[in-house]
Structure formats: C-alpha cells, structure tokens
C-alpha cells in the first residue's frame, strides 16, 4: 500500500516528539486508541528490510537465459567460419565449462587464464569460471612472451585457455610457467594445432559434461576477474575485480548516457575482452538482451565492415586505430553505414578526423570514452547534455573531443600536487583522481602498496581539467608510458635496454603523435663522451629484447638528457623539445 495516510499515522508514533499526543488527536477507524507514549523503536540508524540479492555475475547470465534465451550471438571464429548460437547456448555451455573445471579440482579463488580473442568460447570460459567463484584472468597477447610468462607466474594461474593463433606464444612460455597444469586450446579436434604439448581442445574438454552445477554460492565481494595493467611504471600490476564491482560496473555501463545499449541493439565489441573487460560489454549485452556480434581475430577494416553490414550492427566500440582502418576501407570502397547508430571510441583520445567522418559523412553518433583497467574500465563518456547540444556545431565538436562526463557510479575531481581541489572552469589542469564501487582499492598481492589517498581517491596518472558542465579533458599524462594502438608501451623498459648499449650514457623514450597508432615511441639518446653509435645500431641492439611493436619509430641524439629536481628524466621538457619532431613512419601511414 502506498497510501498517504500511512505516513501520517507513522508520524504520530515518532519517538522524537517529547510531548504526549493531544487527547483529541484524530484516530483512524479501527486503530487502537491506546497510543504508546514512548516508542518501542530505538533511536538511531535503522536497517532497510529489502532482500539480500547478491550482486554476482551468474545473475547476469541467468537473466539472459530466462529473458533473452533465443537472442543471437554471432562469432567470426578464429578458425574462419561465422557461427551462430544463443544466450541459452551460452548459459548451458558455460555450465559445462564450470563442471570441467570442477572435475580438474578447481576451487574458489583459483586463477584461470585466457589468451583469447572475442569469441563465444571465450565468453563461455569467462562465465564458466567466474560463476563458480574461480577468478578469470585475461592475458594480453600483445605483450612479449616473457611478460606473459611473468604475469602468469605472478597470478599463479592453474589453467590457460588459448586460441589456436597463440600456439607460438604458448610454446615459448610453456616451460617457464610451473603453476599451469592444464592447457586448453579453444577449438575442436579437427583444428587442434600441431604440438608435442599435453593440450586438450575446448570441445573435448567440455564434451559430455553436465549442465547441472551450483553457481553463485559465495559472497558478492568474492574475486571474479583479474587483469594486469602496465599503465604505471614498474612491473605489471593485477587489478582484481569482485563480483559486486563487476555487477555494479555493468549497471553503470547500462545507463542511457553511458554504453546505453538495449534489447533492440545489435552490439559489436571490437574492443578486446583481454583488455579491460571489453568495456563491460560481455556483461551488459547479455544483461539487456542485445544481439552480440564477436569479431574473433580479424579487426581489419574489411572484416569489421562485413560484420557491421551483414549482421545489421547498431552499436560498436573500439580504440581509434580500429576506426581509422574501417574509415579507410569505407572511403576506399565508397561504402556507407546505414544501420550503425552509435560508436563508442576510447582507450586513446579520439582524433577530430575520426569524429567528423563518422558523424558528418556516415551519420553515426560518436561517444568519446575514457577509462582505465583500474576502473573496470569505464570512467567517463561523452554523451551530450541539453545545454551543450543547444550550441553551434563547432562548439559541440569541441565538447565531443573532450573525454566526457562521469556516469552515476564514478566520482571524479582534479587536484593540484598539494591535494587542493581545483575549480571546474574548463582550464585549470591537475591530477585526475577518481572514486567509485568499480574502482580498484589496491593491486593483487598488494603490489604497489596503498594506492588511495586519505579520502579514498585513486590517482589515474592522467592530467586533466573539468568544466562547468562536468566534461573532463585530458591534457597530459603524468605516468611514464606510451600508448600505441590502444596498448601500452613501457618507456622504462625501452630505456633500460637502451642504456645497456656500450655507447649509451642515458636514454629516454617518449610518445609522439601518430595518425594511425595515436602515439609511437621516439628514443632519445645521450652518448657517452667520445663514444659513437648510429640510430640503426641502437635499434639493432634492442631487436629481440623488446616486442617488435615496441621498437621506437625513430632515434634522436641530444648532448644531454634533461633531468628533473629528483634526478629523474624530465619527460615534460623532452616532450616540449621534440613536439615538432616528425616520425619517419608517419608518411607511410597517411
Ligand atoms: P583502457 O585503455 O582499456 O582504457 P588502460 O588502463 O590500459 O585502459 O589505459 C588507461 C589510460 O589510457 C588512461 O589513464 C589514459 O591515459 C589513456 N586513455 C584511455 N582513454 C583515453 C581517452 N579517451 N583519451 C585519452 N587518453 C585515454
């Protein structure tokens, strides 16, 4: 009953009123007249009387099964063909994965790794692992095998599920990861790679397994997922998501002004599941019943266009590099995108050319997003407010190029080095710090120690301003990393290897703007007095020591590398000195 009279009656019994009720107070018919003077309800905070419905991710897939069971999932398989399944299939096969893991003796809290593209089998492995309380650890195949082995050892993974394309990486690390007892290749017997390793195929692994299993019998703060970030200096650090944080992050993403997908949408997450949870789409799409289209290993413009067109995709998400490849394909073949409505672009700043091409040539709304692994990852999204939309197109474009606004569930502010709050004036830049139920409070195994300030805010390492409408704009990066094609390159690692060259006194790697990759590394070298070396010699020296795509695009020589007050390399000064330096790789990309 929602009757107004109820509230009035309750007020009469309020313990705060010291004076007894007046004798003539009106009494509702049927209510006992002997109103107690002192209430039996103790003063103080009171618990609500709502159900303890645990926020665990098995609820997402249960809901999809019950309410959207026949909604389609389309996968471009790593083997080649496009296959179709449903959320009901996903539900049953995930349960088989759970039983296969349990048969291997997997217990709650054990870490199960995947090295895999966006495919149905990968999502099944996610849910099959998480829903029994084991921890799904996504490995990033773009890392160097040595780094992948380091991360597996740090996480102490017991299983690795991997795609056939990654067999060479697996061969390179197999003898260096003693915790791994089970290798499962995500394919069927017909496509099993040639190997001497003791590997099971995924289809063999789950074949005949029961779909009967108990899911979700653990508290909502149980660990659910693990993803390492190299977004800060030093060794990679593990961000350990909980069921509660993943469910709340799903709800954050489901807001209309966030990812905002619905049951009518067909969703293509190009953003990889191995990097920051595919921005939560593997949870939010089943939660709302969107048709899901998964691109497998192919992210080139033609393959993505084919899926967008054939599957009638209405919503998609990826880093700018992917969209650059798509736009080149569209422009080259004179194609249109009549069905696509919205694209979320993030991970790196959206170049104006991409924004304008989508919105002005293809009538597709661009939503610029910013986030990070530590934030699950959604941090801000560029949905427009009414007062911004009322302005002229050029002003709107300026707002769209900012990194967006915080959705409900994310608190953000900017502070200076002394911790003083900075004004929201759209000009004053400072450290961007964040707080929320899906933001990390520490790293796995306490790597890096305490990462929150005394108010519980996490420093993102980004330098930004906030404006009066709540739009955030990144202006610089305090952390020492280079972001290329949406993935990190550690400047420190490049520098450490470069100073190993006998002629090098000091080395600094900085990111310079690049039209295709957003940033590419420039290596700046200070030679030892009297020593000589060419750029090519130094690059040859790095060859084999760092991943190929980390290889600097150019080498520059300086008399002296500038150092800051604490003896650290002054990257800000170097970025200013080299801001007009044109990388030789730029022309080839244009
Ligand atoms: P992800 O790339 O998945 O968002 P990472 O943790 O790898 O997560 O990287 C987060 C960092 O990437 C941010 O702190 C920021 O430096 C950079 N970044 C992410 N999105 C943007 C964006 N839209 N514009 C500029 N930089 C961004």
XYZ file of C-alpha atoms in Angstrom, residues 33 276 548:
3
model
C -6.766 4.240 20.872
C 39.930 -4.131 -19.552
C 58.542 -5.767 -32.211
